[in-house]
Amino acid sequence: MDDAMTALPLVFDAPRRGMPPRHLADLTREEARAAVSELGHPAFRADQLARHFYRGVTDPAQMTDLPADTRDALAEAMLPGLLTVVRHQTADNGRTRKTLWRLHDGALVESVLMRYPGRTTVCISSQAGCGMACPFCATGQQGLTRNLSAAEIIGQAVAAAAAMANGELDGGPGRLSNVVFMGMGEPLANYARVRKTLDALLTPAPYGLGLSQRSVTVSTVGLVPAIRRLTEEGRNVTLAVSLHAPDDELRDTLVPINTRWKVGEVVDAADAYAKKTGRRYSVEYALIRDVNDQPFRADLLGTLLAGRLAHVNLIPLNPTPGSPWDASPLPAQREFVARLRAAGVATTVRDTRGQDIDGACGQLAASDSVGVPSVAVPVPSVEPPVELGAEGDE
Ligand code: SAH
């Protein structure tokens, strides 16, 4: 493996600088009502503000159930604008849209909205950059800038729900049905804020989007203690584990966190999660030509997962600029699938949306990040793509 691609350190502790102002979506209902009272308004104004926020209303003038002379002050104090659209890019005949967002400190993150026949999914970012250093992932190569606040994460889903309601994606007005944490960042490295985000996604109006547990997927490199914590505190959302190799020797290089928590520990933690929730987890596996796509590795993966509550989601690699790696050729993909299925493991190959807008898995890197405050590691000189994947079909 190319040294230049493995030299990044693992970063767990995000820089503290840069966190945005407090927002209603960072607070519980009780906290929001207390905050509004402290500002000298009746507590129920918090519920009204929440309803506007989760419906995607951002202009105080449209908050007509608030007294006209309080709208601006209340909105400024409780609903500060945290996400500014830098640009939208569409693909797949207008059914995929990637949005580049600028945060209050200039950091950039991306989300991708994908419309399918029976559902619409938004792929959201939980951190600006990522500290997990996976060498095949554009975001991983950027390093970690900072954690997003709960409101910054929730805001991406709210914007997606509003875009669907307003008919901004081809196909007319619709409803956001699914959220996947497969954008930039490692969600379980920003645990508390992601946990708050799950509450907001699942809570019915006015304090949330009212999505169903099974339609929300948290994807992780395999932070075992955080998986166990999620199991205990659970919101019973779907779990996806980015495995990418069945053996520790290879996984140590592809998913560097494996040097801390091994393959066996990760699948054991995922099993416990599945047992608790009664729902299969997905195993994400990017097929990389001649790196992890050999028939013997398919057999190893089959042996590892047979009998577990797991489903394998194969993702042909989206090569990132400057990477020596490529996607597995079709015959190798087919052989890999056949061997897994022969072992009795449910397997699908991911339909990758938005490749022409760098909106595919592993390519989300907010590529015009020139001028952003410095990140934990140097920004690569190449323009990384980003991506966000379509989640696997159920
Ligand atoms: N940190 C989380 C979310 C990352 S993005 C995680 O690791 O699970 C979601 C998925 O895209 C992960 O499975 C990730 O490994 C995968 N991915 C990253 N870069 C990729 C690439 N270049 N090609 C294909 N999949 C990639």
Short mmCIF file of C-alpha atoms in Angstrom, two decimals, residues 58-218:
data_model
loop_
_atom_site.label_atom_id
_atom_site.label_comp_id
_atom_site.label_asym_id
_atom_site.label_seq_id
_atom_site.Cartn_x
_atom_site.Cartn_y
_atom_site.Cartn_z
CA THR A 58 -36.61 30.04 7.85
CA ASP A 59 -38.07 33.49 7.17
CA PRO A 60 -39.41 35.06 10.39
CA ALA A 61 -41.98 36.99 8.34
CA GLN A 62 -43.69 33.69 7.61
CA MET A 63 -44.02 32.82 11.31
CA THR A 64 -47.36 34.53 11.46
CA ASP A 65 -48.51 32.84 14.65
CA LEU A 66 -45.83 34.79 16.53
CA PRO A 67 -46.53 38.45 17.41
CA ALA A 68 -45.03 40.52 14.59
CA ASP A 69 -42.81 42.54 16.91
CA THR A 70 -41.19 39.42 18.43
CA ARG A 71 -40.58 37.30 15.33
CA ASP A 72 -37.16 38.61 14.43
CA ALA A 73 -35.80 38.54 17.96
CA LEU A 74 -37.16 35.06 18.71
CA ALA A 75 -35.91 33.63 15.44
CA GLU A 76 -32.50 35.20 15.90
CA ALA A 77 -32.15 33.87 19.43
CA MET A 78 -33.62 30.39 18.91
CA LEU A 79 -33.28 29.61 15.21
CA PRO A 80 -29.98 31.16 14.11
CA GLY A 81 -29.22 30.28 10.48
CA LEU A 82 -26.51 27.64 10.68
CA LEU A 83 -26.40 26.21 7.15
CA THR A 84 -25.94 28.35 4.05
CA VAL A 85 -26.27 26.77 0.62
CA VAL A 86 -23.09 27.22 -1.39
CA ARG A 87 -24.49 25.27 -4.31
CA HIS A 88 -26.73 22.44 -5.39
CA GLN A 89 -25.69 19.92 -8.03
CA THR A 90 -28.19 17.55 -9.56
CA ALA A 91 -27.76 14.22 -11.32
CA ASP A 92 -29.76 11.15 -12.29
CA ASN A 93 -32.33 13.23 -14.19
CA GLY A 94 -32.94 15.56 -11.30
CA ARG A 95 -33.59 12.74 -8.84
CA THR A 96 -30.31 13.12 -6.99
CA ARG A 97 -29.21 16.43 -5.56
CA LYS A 98 -26.03 17.14 -3.66
CA THR A 99 -25.87 20.28 -1.54
CA LEU A 100 -22.69 21.93 -0.37
CA TRP A 101 -23.28 23.81 2.89
CA ARG A 102 -21.19 26.51 4.50
CA LEU A 103 -21.25 26.59 8.28
CA HIS A 104 -20.93 29.72 10.40
CA ASP A 105 -17.15 29.35 10.69
CA GLY A 106 -16.61 28.70 7.01
CA ALA A 107 -16.34 24.91 7.32
CA LEU A 108 -18.02 23.05 4.45
CA VAL A 109 -20.11 19.88 4.55
CA GLU A 110 -22.30 18.08 2.06
CA SER A 111 -25.56 16.19 2.04
CA VAL A 112 -27.13 14.20 -0.80
CA LEU A 113 -30.85 13.76 -1.44
CA MET A 114 -31.84 10.72 -3.51
CA ARG A 115 -35.30 9.93 -4.80
CA TYR A 116 -36.20 6.31 -5.56
CA PRO A 117 -39.51 4.83 -6.65
CA GLY A 118 -40.69 3.92 -3.15
CA ARG A 119 -38.69 6.18 -0.88
CA THR A 120 -36.53 9.27 -0.67
CA THR A 121 -33.30 9.20 1.27
CA VAL A 122 -31.00 11.93 2.46
CA CYS A 123 -27.42 11.15 3.27
CA ILE A 124 -26.16 13.57 5.93
CA SER A 125 -22.84 14.59 7.44
CA SER A 126 -22.10 14.40 11.15
CA GLN A 127 -18.65 16.01 11.16
CA ALA A 128 -16.75 18.49 9.00
CA GLY A 129 -14.07 16.15 7.68
CA CYS A 130 -13.35 12.91 9.50
CA GLY A 131 -10.65 11.63 11.83
CA MET A 132 -10.87 7.96 10.92
CA ALA A 133 -8.29 8.17 8.11
CA CYS A 134 -9.61 5.38 5.86
CA PRO A 135 -7.22 5.61 2.89
CA PHE A 136 -9.85 4.95 0.18
CA CYS A 137 -12.28 7.63 1.41
CA ALA A 138 -12.02 11.25 0.30
CA THR A 139 -13.40 12.59 3.57
CA GLY A 140 -11.03 10.39 5.56
CA GLN A 141 -8.14 11.89 3.68
CA GLN A 142 -9.24 15.41 4.65
CA GLY A 143 -8.78 14.95 8.36
CA LEU A 144 -11.16 16.22 11.01
CA THR A 145 -12.10 19.89 11.11
CA ARG A 146 -14.73 19.68 13.85
CA ASN A 147 -17.86 17.98 15.07
CA LEU A 148 -21.15 19.34 13.84
CA SER A 149 -23.65 20.51 16.43
CA ALA A 150 -26.93 18.62 16.68
CA ALA A 151 -28.72 21.50 15.00
CA GLU A 152 -26.24 21.48 12.11
CA ILE A 153 -26.86 17.77 11.54
CA ILE A 154 -30.62 17.99 12.02
CA GLY A 155 -30.74 21.03 9.75
CA GLN A 156 -29.55 18.94 6.80
CA ALA A 157 -32.44 16.52 7.24
CA VAL A 158 -34.93 19.34 7.76
CA ALA A 159 -33.74 21.03 4.57
CA ALA A 160 -34.15 17.75 2.69
CA ALA A 161 -37.68 17.25 4.03
CA ALA A 162 -38.58 20.80 3.02
CA ALA A 163 -37.05 20.35 -0.44
CA MET A 164 -39.21 17.27 -0.93
CA ALA A 165 -42.35 18.98 0.35
CA ASN A 166 -41.69 21.91 -1.98
CA GLY A 167 -41.18 19.69 -5.00
CA GLU A 168 -37.58 20.78 -5.55
CA LEU A 169 -36.57 17.34 -6.80
CA ASP A 170 -37.79 16.03 -10.10
CA GLY A 171 -40.99 14.03 -9.75
CA GLY A 172 -43.05 16.62 -7.87
CA PRO A 173 -43.67 17.14 -4.18
CA GLY A 174 -42.97 14.14 -1.98
CA ARG A 175 -41.94 13.10 1.49
CA LEU A 176 -38.53 12.45 2.94
CA SER A 177 -38.68 8.87 4.21
CA ASN A 178 -35.11 7.81 5.03
CA VAL A 179 -31.99 9.28 6.59
CA VAL A 180 -28.55 7.68 6.41
CA PHE A 181 -25.48 8.89 8.30
CA MET A 182 -23.24 8.11 5.37
CA GLY A 183 -22.05 11.59 4.55
CA MET A 184 -18.92 13.17 5.92
CA GLY A 185 -17.69 12.12 9.31
CA GLU A 186 -17.88 9.24 11.75
CA PRO A 187 -21.24 9.58 13.50
CA LEU A 188 -20.29 7.55 16.55
CA ALA A 189 -17.25 9.78 17.13
CA ASN A 190 -19.77 12.62 17.64
CA TYR A 191 -21.99 10.43 19.75
CA ALA A 192 -23.96 12.84 21.94
CA ARG A 193 -24.97 15.09 19.07
CA VAL A 194 -25.83 12.21 16.80
CA ARG A 195 -27.93 10.75 19.60
CA LYS A 196 -29.82 14.06 19.81
CA THR A 197 -30.24 14.01 16.06
CA LEU A 198 -31.81 10.55 16.24
CA ASP A 199 -34.32 11.89 18.75
CA ALA A 200 -35.19 14.76 16.42
CA LEU A 201 -35.56 12.50 13.39
CA LEU A 202 -37.87 10.10 15.22
CA THR A 203 -39.90 12.50 17.36
CA PRO A 204 -43.25 13.49 15.83
CA ALA A 205 -44.03 17.15 15.06
CA PRO A 206 -43.58 19.75 16.35
CA TYR A 207 -40.25 18.68 17.89
CA GLY A 208 -39.07 16.41 15.10
CA LEU A 209 -39.52 14.90 11.67
CA GLY A 210 -41.45 11.82 12.76
CA LEU A 211 -39.49 9.27 10.72
CA SER A 212 -39.64 5.57 11.54
CA GLN A 213 -36.77 3.83 13.31
CA ARG A 214 -36.09 1.38 10.56
CA SER A 215 -35.74 4.12 7.98
CA VAL A 216 -32.82 5.76 9.79
CA THR A 217 -29.36 4.20 9.38
CA VAL A 218 -26.25 5.00 11.38
#
